[in-house]
Coordinates of N, CA and C in Angstrom, one line a residue:
M1 N -17.2 20.4 7.5 CA -18.1 20.2 6.4 C -17.4 20.4 5.1
V2 N -17.5 19.5 4.2 CA -16.9 19.5 2.9 C -18.0 19.3 1.8
H3 N -18.0 20.1 0.8 CA -18.9 19.9 -0.3 C -18.1 19.9 -1.6
S4 N -18.2 19.0 -2.5 CA -17.5 19.0 -3.7 C -18.5 18.7 -4.9
T5 N -18.2 19.3 -6.0 CA -19.0 19.3 -7.2 C -18.2 19.1 -8.4
F6 N -18.5 18.1 -9.3 CA -17.9 18.0 -10.6 C -19.0 17.7 -11.6
T7 N -19.3 18.7 -12.4 CA -20.4 18.6 -13.4 C -19.9 19.1 -14.8
F8 N -20.4 18.6 -15.8 CA -20.2 19.2 -17.2 C -21.4 18.9 -18.0
L9 N -21.7 19.7 -19.0 CA -22.9 19.5 -19.9 C -22.4 18.7 -21.1
A10 N -22.8 17.4 -21.0 CA -22.4 16.5 -22.1 C -23.3 16.8 -23.3
D11 N -22.7 16.7 -24.5 CA -23.4 16.9 -25.8 C -24.1 15.6 -26.1
S12 N -24.9 15.6 -27.2 CA -25.8 14.5 -27.6 C -24.9 13.3 -28.0
N13 N -23.8 13.6 -28.6 CA -22.9 12.4 -29.1 C -22.4 11.7 -27.8
F14 N -21.9 12.5 -26.8 CA -21.5 11.9 -25.6 C -22.6 11.0 -24.9
L15 N -23.7 11.6 -24.8 CA -24.8 10.9 -24.1 C -25.3 9.7 -24.9
K16 N -25.0 9.6 -26.2 CA -25.4 8.4 -27.0 C -24.3 7.4 -27.1
N17 N -23.0 7.8 -27.3 CA -22.0 6.9 -27.7 C -20.8 6.7 -26.7
N18 N -20.7 7.6 -25.7 CA -19.5 7.5 -24.8 C -19.6 6.3 -23.9
I19 N -18.5 5.7 -23.6 CA -18.5 4.4 -22.8 C -19.1 4.7 -21.4
R20 N -19.1 6.0 -21.0 CA -19.5 6.3 -19.6 C -21.1 6.3 -19.5
V21 N -21.8 6.1 -20.6 CA -23.2 6.0 -20.6 C -23.7 4.6 -21.1
N22 N -22.7 3.7 -21.3 CA -23.0 2.4 -21.8 C -23.0 1.4 -20.6
P23 N -24.1 0.8 -20.3 CA -24.2 -0.1 -19.2 C -23.3 -1.3 -19.3
N24 N -22.8 -1.7 -20.5 CA -21.9 -2.8 -20.6 C -20.5 -2.4 -20.5
L25 N -20.2 -1.1 -20.5 CA -18.8 -0.6 -20.4 C -18.5 0.1 -19.1
D26 N -19.4 0.9 -18.7 CA -19.2 1.7 -17.4 C -20.6 2.0 -16.8
S27 N -21.1 1.0 -16.1 CA -22.5 1.1 -15.7 C -22.8 2.1 -14.6
L28 N -21.7 2.6 -14.0 CA -21.9 3.6 -12.9 C -22.0 5.0 -13.5
G29 N -21.8 5.2 -14.8 CA -22.1 6.5 -15.4 C -21.4 7.7 -14.7
A30 N -22.2 8.7 -14.4 CA -21.6 10.0 -13.8 C -21.0 9.7 -12.4
L31 N -21.6 8.7 -11.7 CA -21.0 8.4 -10.4 C -19.6 7.8 -10.5
G32 N -19.4 6.9 -11.5 CA -18.1 6.3 -11.6 C -17.1 7.2 -12.3
D33 N -17.6 8.2 -13.0 CA -16.7 9.1 -13.7 C -16.5 10.4 -12.9
A34 N -17.4 11.4 -13.0 CA -17.3 12.6 -12.3 C -17.4 12.4 -10.8
G35 N -18.1 11.4 -10.3 CA -18.2 11.2 -8.9 C -16.9 10.7 -8.3
W36 N -16.1 10.1 -9.1 CA -14.8 9.6 -8.6 C -14.0 10.8 -8.1
Y37 N -14.0 11.9 -8.8 CA -13.2 13.0 -8.5 C -13.8 13.8 -7.3
T38 N -15.1 13.9 -7.2 CA -15.7 14.5 -6.0 C -15.4 13.8 -4.8
I39 N -15.5 12.4 -4.8 CA -15.3 11.6 -3.6 C -13.8 11.6 -3.3
R40 N -13.0 11.6 -4.3 CA -11.5 11.7 -4.0 C -11.2 13.0 -3.3
A41 N -11.8 14.1 -3.7 CA -11.6 15.4 -3.1 C -12.0 15.4 -1.7
I42 N -13.1 14.8 -1.4 CA -13.6 14.7 0.0 C -12.6 13.9 0.9
L43 N -12.2 12.7 0.4 CA -11.3 11.9 1.1 C -10.0 12.6 1.4
W44 N -9.5 13.3 0.3 CA -8.3 14.1 0.5 C -8.4 15.1 1.6
A45 N -9.6 15.8 1.7 CA -9.8 16.8 2.7 C -9.9 16.2 4.1
H46 N -10.1 14.9 4.2 CA -10.2 14.2 5.5 C -9.0 13.2 5.7
D47 N -7.9 13.6 5.0 CA -6.7 12.7 5.2 C -7.0 11.3 4.9
Y48 N -7.9 11.0 3.9 CA -8.2 9.7 3.5 C -8.8 8.8 4.6
D49 N -9.4 9.4 5.6 CA -10.1 8.7 6.6 C -11.5 8.4 6.0
L50 N -11.9 7.1 6.0 CA -13.1 6.7 5.4 C -14.3 7.1 6.3
P51 N -15.4 7.5 5.6 CA -16.7 7.8 6.4 C -17.2 6.5 7.0
N52 N -18.1 6.6 8.0 CA -18.7 5.4 8.5 C -19.9 5.0 7.7
T53 N -20.6 5.9 7.2 CA -21.8 5.6 6.3 C -21.9 6.6 5.2
V54 N -22.6 6.2 4.1 CA -23.0 7.1 3.1 C -24.5 6.9 2.8
T55 N -25.1 8.0 2.4 CA -26.5 8.0 2.1 C -26.7 8.7 0.8
A56 N -27.2 8.1 -0.3 CA -27.4 8.7 -1.6 C -28.6 9.6 -1.5
F57 N -28.6 10.7 -2.2 CA -29.8 11.6 -2.3 C -30.8 11.0 -3.2
P58 N -32.1 11.2 -3.0 CA -33.1 10.7 -3.8 C -33.1 11.3 -5.2
D59 N -33.8 10.6 -6.1 CA -34.1 11.1 -7.5 C -32.8 11.3 -8.3
P60 N -31.9 10.4 -8.4 CA -30.8 10.6 -9.4 C -31.4 10.5 -10.8
Q61 N -30.7 11.0 -11.8 CA -31.1 10.9 -13.2 C -30.5 9.8 -13.9
Y62 N -31.3 9.1 -14.7 CA -30.7 8.0 -15.5 C -31.0 8.2 -17.0
N63 N -30.2 7.5 -17.8 CA -30.6 7.4 -19.2 C -31.5 6.2 -19.5
E64 N -31.9 6.0 -20.7 CA -32.9 4.9 -21.0 C -32.3 3.6 -20.7
S65 N -31.0 3.4 -20.6 CA -30.4 2.1 -20.3 C -30.2 1.9 -18.8
G66 N -30.6 2.9 -18.0 CA -30.5 2.8 -16.5 C -29.1 3.2 -16.0
V67 N -28.3 3.9 -16.8 CA -27.0 4.4 -16.3 C -27.2 5.8 -15.7
I68 N -26.5 6.0 -14.6 CA -26.7 7.3 -13.8 C -26.1 8.4 -14.6
L69 N -26.9 9.5 -14.7 CA -26.4 10.7 -15.4 C -26.2 11.8 -14.4
S70 N -26.7 11.8 -13.2 CA -26.5 12.7 -12.2 C -26.9 12.1 -10.8
C71 N -26.2 12.5 -9.8 CA -26.5 11.9 -8.5 C -25.7 12.7 -7.4
G72 N -26.0 12.4 -6.2 CA -25.3 13.0 -5.1 C -25.5 12.2 -3.8
A73 N -24.7 12.5 -2.8 CA -24.8 11.7 -1.5 C -24.2 12.5 -0.4
S74 N -24.5 12.1 0.8 CA -23.8 12.6 2.0 C -23.0 11.5 2.6
L75 N -21.8 11.9 3.2 CA -20.9 11.0 3.8 C -20.8 11.4 5.3
N76 N -20.8 10.5 6.2 CA -20.9 10.8 7.6 C -19.8 10.1 8.4
W77 N -19.1 10.8 9.2 CA -18.1 10.3 10.1 C -18.7 10.4 11.5
K78 N -19.2 9.4 12.0 CA -20.0 9.4 13.3 C -19.1 9.8 14.5
N79 N -17.9 9.2 14.5 CA -17.0 9.4 15.7 C -16.6 10.9 15.8
D80 N -16.4 11.5 14.7 CA -15.9 12.9 14.7 C -17.0 13.9 14.4
A81 N -18.2 13.5 14.2 CA -19.3 14.4 13.9 C -19.1 15.3 12.7
K82 N -18.4 14.6 11.7 CA -18.1 15.4 10.4 C -19.1 14.9 9.4
I83 N -19.3 15.7 8.4 CA -20.2 15.4 7.3 C -19.6 16.0 6.0
A84 N -19.9 15.3 4.9 CA -19.5 15.9 3.5 C -20.6 15.5 2.6
T85 N -20.7 16.3 1.5 CA -21.7 16.0 0.5 C -21.0 16.2 -0.9
F86 N -21.6 15.6 -1.9 CA -21.1 15.8 -3.2 C -22.2 15.7 -4.2
Y87 N -22.0 16.3 -5.4 CA -22.9 16.2 -6.5 C -22.1 16.0 -7.8
C88 N -22.5 15.1 -8.7 CA -21.9 14.9 -10.0 C -22.9 14.8 -11.0
S89 N -22.6 15.3 -12.2 CA -23.7 15.3 -13.3 C -23.1 15.4 -14.7
F90 N -23.7 14.8 -15.7 CA -23.4 15.1 -17.1 C -24.4 16.1 -17.6
H91 N -25.3 16.7 -16.8 CA -26.4 17.5 -17.3 C -26.3 19.0 -16.8
S92 N -25.2 19.4 -16.2 CA -25.0 20.7 -15.6 C -23.8 21.4 -16.2
N93 N -23.8 22.7 -16.1 CA -22.7 23.5 -16.6 C -21.4 23.1 -15.9
L94 N -20.3 23.3 -16.6 CA -19.0 22.8 -16.1 C -18.7 23.5 -14.8
C95 N -18.4 22.6 -13.8 CA -18.1 23.1 -12.4 C -17.3 22.1 -11.7
A96 N -16.2 22.5 -11.1 CA -15.3 21.6 -10.4 C -14.9 22.3 -9.1
D97 N -15.8 22.4 -8.2 CA -15.6 23.2 -6.9 C -15.5 22.2 -5.7
I98 N -14.6 22.6 -4.8 CA -14.6 22.0 -3.5 C -14.6 23.1 -2.4
V99 N -15.5 23.0 -1.4 CA -15.5 24.0 -0.3 C -15.3 23.2 1.0
V100 N -14.4 23.7 1.8 CA -14.1 23.1 3.1 C -14.4 24.1 4.1
L101 N -15.4 23.8 5.0 CA -15.8 24.7 6.1 C -15.3 24.2 7.4
G102 N -14.6 25.1 8.2 CA -14.1 24.8 9.5 C -14.7 25.7 10.5
T103 N -14.4 25.5 11.8 CA -14.9 26.3 12.9 C -14.5 27.7 12.7
K104 N -13.2 28.0 12.3 CA -12.7 29.3 12.3 C -12.3 29.8 10.9
G105 N -12.5 29.0 9.9 CA -12.1 29.4 8.6 C -12.7 28.5 7.5
N106 N -12.5 28.8 6.3 CA -12.9 28.0 5.2 C -12.0 28.3 3.9
F107 N -12.0 27.4 3.0 CA -11.4 27.6 1.7 C -12.1 27.0 0.6
R108 N -11.9 27.6 -0.6 CA -12.6 27.1 -1.8 C -11.6 26.9 -3.0
V109 N -11.8 25.9 -3.7 CA -11.1 25.7 -5.0 C -12.1 25.6 -6.1
H110 N -11.9 26.3 -7.1 CA -12.9 26.4 -8.2 C -12.5 25.6 -9.4
D111 N -11.4 24.9 -9.4 CA -11.0 24.1 -10.6 C -10.1 22.9 -10.2
F112 N -10.6 22.1 -9.2 CA -9.8 21.0 -8.7 C -9.6 19.9 -9.6
V113 N -10.3 19.8 -10.7 CA -10.1 18.7 -11.7 C -9.2 19.1 -12.8
I114 N -9.7 20.0 -13.6 CA -9.0 20.6 -14.7 C -8.8 22.1 -14.4
P115 N -7.6 22.6 -14.4 CA -7.4 24.0 -14.0 C -7.8 25.0 -15.0
F116 N -8.2 26.2 -14.6 CA -8.5 27.3 -15.5 C -7.2 27.6 -16.3
N117 N -6.1 27.7 -15.6 CA -4.8 28.0 -16.1 C -3.8 27.0 -15.6
E118 N -3.2 26.2 -16.5 CA -2.3 25.1 -16.1 C -1.0 25.7 -15.5
K119 N -0.8 27.0 -15.6 CA 0.4 27.5 -15.0 C 0.3 28.1 -13.6
V120 N -1.0 28.1 -13.2 CA -1.3 28.7 -11.8 C -2.3 27.8 -11.1
G121 N -2.0 27.5 -9.9 CA -3.0 26.9 -9.0 C -3.5 27.9 -8.0
S122 N -4.8 28.1 -7.9 CA -5.3 29.2 -7.0 C -6.4 28.6 -6.1
F123 N -6.5 29.2 -5.0 CA -7.6 28.9 -4.1 C -7.9 30.1 -3.2
Y124 N -9.1 30.1 -2.6 CA -9.6 31.2 -1.8 C -9.7 30.8 -0.3
S125 N -9.2 31.6 0.6 CA -9.4 31.2 2.0 C -9.7 32.4 2.8
V126 N -10.3 32.2 4.0 CA -10.7 33.2 4.9 C -10.8 32.6 6.3
D127 N -10.5 33.4 7.3 CA -10.7 33.0 8.7 C -11.2 34.1 9.6
N128 N -11.8 33.7 10.7 CA -12.3 34.6 11.7 C -13.3 35.6 11.0
S129 N -14.2 35.1 10.2 CA -15.2 35.9 9.5 C -16.2 36.4 10.5
K130 N -16.7 37.6 10.4 CA -17.6 38.2 11.3 C -18.5 39.2 10.6
W131 N -19.7 39.4 11.2 CA -20.6 40.4 10.6 C -20.1 41.8 10.9
A132 N -20.3 42.7 10.0 CA -20.0 44.1 10.2 C -21.0 44.7 11.2
E133 N -20.8 45.9 11.6 CA -21.7 46.6 12.5 C -23.1 46.7 11.9
L134 N -24.1 46.4 12.6 CA -25.5 46.4 12.2 C -25.7 45.4 11.1
Q135 N -24.8 44.4 11.0 CA -24.9 43.4 10.0 C -25.1 43.9 8.6
L136 N -24.4 45.0 8.3 CA -24.5 45.7 7.0 C -23.4 45.1 6.0
G137 N -22.8 44.1 6.4 CA -21.7 43.5 5.6 C -21.0 42.4 6.4
C138 N -19.9 41.9 5.9 CA -19.1 40.9 6.7 C -17.7 41.0 6.2
G139 N -16.8 40.5 7.0 CA -15.4 40.5 6.7 C -14.6 39.6 7.6
P140 N -13.4 39.4 7.2 CA -12.7 40.0 6.1 C -13.1 39.3 4.8
E141 N -12.7 39.9 3.6 CA -13.0 39.3 2.4 C -12.0 38.1 2.2
P142 N -12.5 37.0 1.5 CA -11.6 35.9 1.2 C -10.3 36.4 0.4
S143 N -9.2 35.8 0.7 CA -8.0 36.1 0.0 C -7.7 35.0 -1.1
E144 N -7.3 35.4 -2.2 CA -7.0 34.5 -3.3 C -5.5 34.2 -3.2
L145 N -5.1 33.0 -3.1 CA -3.7 32.6 -3.1 C -3.4 31.9 -4.4
K146 N -2.3 32.3 -5.1 CA -1.9 31.7 -6.4 C -0.6 31.1 -6.3
I147 N -0.5 29.9 -6.7 CA 0.8 29.1 -6.7 C 1.2 28.8 -8.1
A148 N 2.3 29.3 -8.5 CA 2.8 29.1 -9.9 C 3.3 27.7 -10.0
T149 N 3.0 27.1 -11.2 CA 3.4 25.7 -11.5 C 4.3 25.7 -12.7
D150 N 5.4 25.1 -12.7 CA 6.3 25.0 -13.8 C 5.8 24.0 -14.9
L151 N 5.1 23.0 -14.5 CA 4.7 21.9 -15.4 C 3.2 21.6 -15.1
P152 N 2.5 21.3 -16.2 CA 1.1 20.9 -16.0 C 0.9 19.6 -15.2
Q153 N -0.2 19.4 -14.6 CA -0.4 18.2 -13.8 C -0.2 16.9 -14.5
E154 N -0.6 16.9 -15.8 CA -0.4 15.6 -16.6 C 1.1 15.2 -16.7
V155 N 1.9 16.2 -16.9 CA 3.4 16.0 -16.9 C 3.9 15.5 -15.6
L156 N 3.4 16.1 -14.5 CA 3.8 15.7 -13.2 C 3.4 14.3 -12.8
M157 N 2.2 13.9 -13.2 CA 1.8 12.5 -12.9 C 2.5 11.5 -13.7
V158 N 2.8 11.8 -15.0 CA 3.6 10.9 -15.7 C 5.1 10.8 -15.2
R159 N 5.6 11.9 -14.8 CA 6.9 11.9 -14.2 C 6.9 11.1 -12.9
E160 N 5.9 11.2 -12.1 CA 5.9 10.5 -10.8 C 5.7 9.0 -11.1
F161 N 4.9 8.6 -12.1 CA 4.7 7.2 -12.5 C 6.1 6.7 -13.0
G162 N 6.8 7.4 -13.8 CA 8.1 7.0 -14.3 C 9.1 6.8 -13.2
R163 N 9.0 7.7 -12.2 CA 9.9 7.6 -11.0 C 9.7 6.3 -10.2
L164 N 8.4 6.0 -10.0 CA 8.0 4.8 -9.3 C 8.5 3.5 -10.0
V165 N 8.3 3.5 -11.4 CA 8.7 2.4 -12.2 C 10.2 2.2 -12.2
E166 N 10.9 3.3 -12.4 CA 12.4 3.2 -12.4 C 12.9 2.8 -11.1
G167 N 12.3 3.2 -10.0 CA 12.8 2.7 -8.7 C 12.7 1.2 -8.5
I168 N 11.6 0.7 -9.0 CA 11.4 -0.8 -8.9 C 12.4 -1.5 -9.9
R169 N 12.5 -1.0 -11.1 CA 13.4 -1.7 -12.0 C 14.9 -1.6 -11.6
S170 N 15.3 -0.6 -10.9 CA 16.6 -0.5 -10.5 C 16.9 -1.2 -9.2
G171 N 15.8 -1.6 -8.5 CA 16.0 -2.3 -7.2 C 16.1 -1.4 -6.1
E172 N 16.0 -0.1 -6.3 CA 16.2 0.9 -5.2 C 14.9 1.1 -4.4
A173 N 13.8 0.7 -4.9 CA 12.5 0.9 -4.3 C 11.6 -0.2 -4.4
K174 N 10.6 -0.3 -3.5 CA 9.6 -1.3 -3.6 C 8.3 -0.7 -4.2
P175 N 7.4 -1.5 -4.7 CA 6.1 -0.9 -5.2 C 5.5 0.1 -4.2
E176 N 5.0 1.2 -4.7 CA 4.4 2.2 -3.9 C 3.0 1.7 -3.4
K177 N 2.8 1.8 -2.1 CA 1.5 1.4 -1.5 C 0.5 2.5 -1.4
K178 N 0.9 3.7 -1.5 CA 0.0 4.8 -1.3 C -1.1 4.9 -2.3
W179 N -0.8 4.8 -3.6 CA -1.8 5.0 -4.6 C -2.9 3.9 -4.6
P180 N -2.4 2.6 -4.5 CA -3.5 1.5 -4.5 C -4.4 1.7 -3.3
V181 N -3.9 2.1 -2.2 CA -4.8 2.2 -1.0 C -5.8 3.4 -1.2
I182 N -5.3 4.5 -1.7 CA -6.2 5.6 -2.0 C -7.3 5.3 -3.1
S183 N -6.8 4.5 -4.1 CA -7.7 4.1 -5.1 C -8.8 3.2 -4.6
R184 N -8.5 2.3 -3.8 CA -9.5 1.3 -3.3 C -10.4 2.0 -2.3
K185 N -9.9 3.0 -1.5 CA -10.8 3.7 -0.6 C -11.8 4.5 -1.4
T186 N -11.4 5.1 -2.5 CA -12.3 5.9 -3.3 C -13.4 5.0 -3.9
Q187 N -13.0 3.8 -4.4 CA -13.9 2.9 -5.0 C -14.9 2.3 -4.0
V188 N -14.4 2.1 -2.8 CA -15.3 1.6 -1.8 C -16.4 2.5 -1.5
V189 N -16.1 3.8 -1.4 CA -17.1 4.8 -1.2 C -18.1 4.9 -2.4
I190 N -17.6 4.9 -3.6 CA -18.4 4.8 -4.8 C -19.4 3.6 -4.7
D191 N -18.9 2.5 -4.4 CA -19.7 1.3 -4.3 C -20.8 1.4 -3.2
A192 N -20.4 2.1 -2.1 CA -21.4 2.3 -1.1 C -22.5 3.3 -1.6
V193 N -22.2 4.3 -2.3 CA -23.2 5.2 -2.9 C -24.1 4.4 -3.8
A194 N -23.5 3.6 -4.7 CA -24.3 2.8 -5.6 C -25.2 1.9 -4.9
A195 N -24.8 1.3 -3.8 CA -25.6 0.4 -3.0 C -26.8 1.1 -2.3
S196 N -26.5 2.4 -1.9 CA -27.6 3.2 -1.3 C -28.6 3.5 -2.3
I197 N -28.2 3.9 -3.5 CA -29.2 4.1 -4.6 C -30.0 2.9 -4.9
K198 N -29.3 1.8 -5.0 CA -30.0 0.5 -5.4 C -31.0 0.1 -4.4
N199 N -30.8 0.4 -3.1 CA -31.6 -0.1 -2.0 C -32.5 1.0 -1.4
G200 N -32.9 2.0 -2.2 CA -33.8 3.0 -1.8 C -33.3 4.1 -1.0
F201 N -32.0 4.5 -1.2 CA -31.4 5.7 -0.6 C -31.3 5.5 0.9
V202 N -31.0 4.3 1.4 CA -30.8 4.0 2.8 C -29.3 4.3 3.1
P203 N -29.0 4.5 4.4 CA -27.6 4.6 4.8 C -26.9 3.3 4.6
V204 N -25.7 3.3 4.1 CA -24.9 2.1 3.9 C -23.6 2.2 4.6
E205 N -23.2 1.2 5.3 CA -22.0 1.3 6.1 C -20.8 1.1 5.1
V206 N -19.7 1.8 5.3 CA -18.5 1.7 4.5 C -17.5 0.9 5.3
V207 N -17.2 -0.2 4.8 CA -16.2 -1.1 5.4 C -15.1 -1.5 4.4
Y208 N -13.9 -1.8 4.8 CA -12.8 -1.9 3.9 C -11.7 -2.7 4.5
Y209 N -11.3 -3.8 3.8 CA -10.2 -4.6 4.2 C -8.9 -4.1 3.6
D210 N -7.8 -4.0 4.4 CA -6.5 -3.6 3.9 C -5.9 -4.8 3.2
L211 N -6.0 -5.0 1.9 CA -5.5 -6.1 1.3 C -3.9 -6.1 1.2
I212 N -3.4 -4.9 1.1 CA -1.9 -4.8 1.0 C -1.2 -5.2 2.3
R213 N -1.8 -4.8 3.4 CA -1.1 -5.2 4.7 C -1.7 -6.6 5.2
G214 N -2.7 -7.0 4.6 CA -3.2 -8.4 4.9 C -4.0 -8.5 6.2
H215 N -4.5 -7.4 6.7 CA -5.3 -7.5 8.0 C -6.3 -6.4 8.0
V216 N -7.1 -6.4 9.0 CA -8.1 -5.3 9.1 C -7.6 -4.4 10.2
P217 N -7.2 -3.1 9.8 CA -6.5 -2.2 10.7 C -7.4 -1.6 11.7
S218 N -8.7 -1.6 11.5 CA -9.6 -1.0 12.5 C -11.0 -1.7 12.4
P219 N -11.8 -1.6 13.4 CA -13.1 -2.3 13.3 C -14.0 -1.8 12.2
R220 N -13.8 -0.6 11.6 CA -14.7 -0.2 10.6 C -14.1 -0.3 9.2
V221 N -13.1 -1.2 9.0 CA -12.4 -1.3 7.7 C -12.6 -2.7 7.2
S222 N -13.2 -2.9 6.0 CA -13.4 -4.2 5.4 C -13.4 -4.1 3.9
S223 N -13.4 -5.2 3.1 CA -13.3 -5.2 1.7 C -14.6 -5.0 0.9
H224 N -15.7 -5.0 1.6 CA -16.9 -4.9 0.8 C -17.9 -3.9 1.6
V225 N -18.8 -3.4 0.9 CA -19.8 -2.5 1.5 C -20.8 -3.3 2.2
G226 N -21.2 -2.8 3.4 CA -22.1 -3.5 4.3 C -23.5 -3.5 3.8
R227 N -24.5 -3.1 4.7 CA -25.9 -3.2 4.5 C -26.4 -3.0 3.1
G228 N -27.1 -4.0 2.6 CA -27.8 -3.8 1.3 C -26.9 -4.0 0.1
Y229 N -25.6 -4.3 0.3 CA -24.7 -4.5 -0.9 C -24.7 -5.9 -1.3
D230 N -24.7 -6.2 -2.6 CA -24.7 -7.5 -3.1 C -23.3 -8.1 -3.3
G231 N -22.3 -7.4 -3.0 CA -20.9 -7.9 -3.1 C -20.3 -7.8 -4.5
S232 N -21.1 -7.3 -5.5 CA -20.5 -7.1 -6.8 C -19.5 -6.0 -6.9
S233 N -18.6 -6.1 -7.8 CA -17.6 -5.1 -8.0 C -18.0 -4.2 -9.1
S234 N -17.7 -2.9 -8.9 CA -18.0 -1.9 -9.9 C -16.9 -1.0 -10.0
S235 N -16.0 -1.2 -10.9 CA -14.8 -0.4 -11.1 C -14.8 0.4 -12.3
H236 N -14.4 1.7 -12.2 CA -14.4 2.6 -13.4 C -13.2 2.3 -14.2
G237 N -13.4 2.1 -15.5 CA -12.3 1.8 -16.4 C -11.2 2.9 -16.3
G238 N -10.0 2.5 -16.0 CA -8.8 3.4 -15.9 C -8.5 3.8 -14.5
H239 N -9.5 4.0 -13.6 CA -9.3 4.3 -12.3 C -8.8 3.1 -11.5
G240 N -7.9 3.4 -10.6 CA -7.2 2.3 -9.9 C -5.7 2.2 -10.3
D241 N -5.4 2.8 -11.5 CA -4.0 2.9 -11.9 C -3.4 4.1 -11.3
P242 N -2.1 4.0 -10.8 CA -1.5 5.2 -10.2 C -1.5 6.4 -11.1
I243 N -1.3 6.2 -12.4 CA -1.2 7.4 -13.3 C -2.5 8.1 -13.3
D244 N -3.7 7.5 -13.2 CA -5.0 8.1 -13.2 C -5.3 8.7 -11.8
D245 N -4.9 8.0 -10.8 CA -5.2 8.4 -9.4 C -4.4 9.6 -9.0
M246 N -3.3 9.9 -9.7 CA -2.6 11.1 -9.4 C -3.2 12.3 -10.1
Y247 N -4.2 12.1 -10.9 CA -4.7 13.1 -11.9 C -5.0 14.5 -11.2
W248 N -5.9 14.5 -10.3 CA -6.2 15.8 -9.7 C -5.3 16.1 -8.5
I249 N -4.7 15.1 -7.9 CA -3.9 15.4 -6.7 C -2.8 16.5 -7.1
F250 N -2.1 16.3 -8.3 CA -1.0 17.1 -8.6 C -1.4 18.5 -9.0
H251 N -2.7 18.8 -9.2 CA -3.1 20.1 -9.5 C -2.9 21.0 -8.3
H252 N -2.9 20.4 -7.1 CA -2.7 21.2 -5.9 C -1.6 20.5 -5.1

């Protein structure tokens, strides 16, 4: 089980003038912005294995132009009996949490988008948790692990982008395939959530074509979202570029 949250309390100027609330500039609103990071976090936790279906939660919030200001959804992997949920919003206190629950342990990250301290990456983990005698407590307590970072994530992503470009210019490397694939998988899930919202919060199949390799690598992979989807494209401005897709990855 994985749950991710990315929310922040937008001010009146943002809610009136920002491109993320303008239907002509970024019609997916909070889903296409904050939701991008929550869904990417979920896919990261699942080694970028796509879910079979997604189902949006009822009653998302919209502005007067019909742009999403808050929403959530569940993602389901039927073959592995795994599930994930996310919530994103422009109307809640700043929160960037991911929680991963396993059979024998779990871990939490409380700043997976923008770190509290750019010089330290921290997370909490615990395993083999049990009730204390007479259920008067539980243990062990989660351990906080801190990893020192020499450079902030923005510098690391620009450095990686430069390395990729230099490799191509020098003829020593071919275009990197990793980031475009991860970007498209994230967008496919976002499109599926949007389709579920549009069609009354029904489950929507996630299918994806591997355009880079030029074939369908598995039966559940295709280029468009299945049931209830109208085939339209909804891409968040800026996302899809390697420099932006590396944004939160390099924090951890």
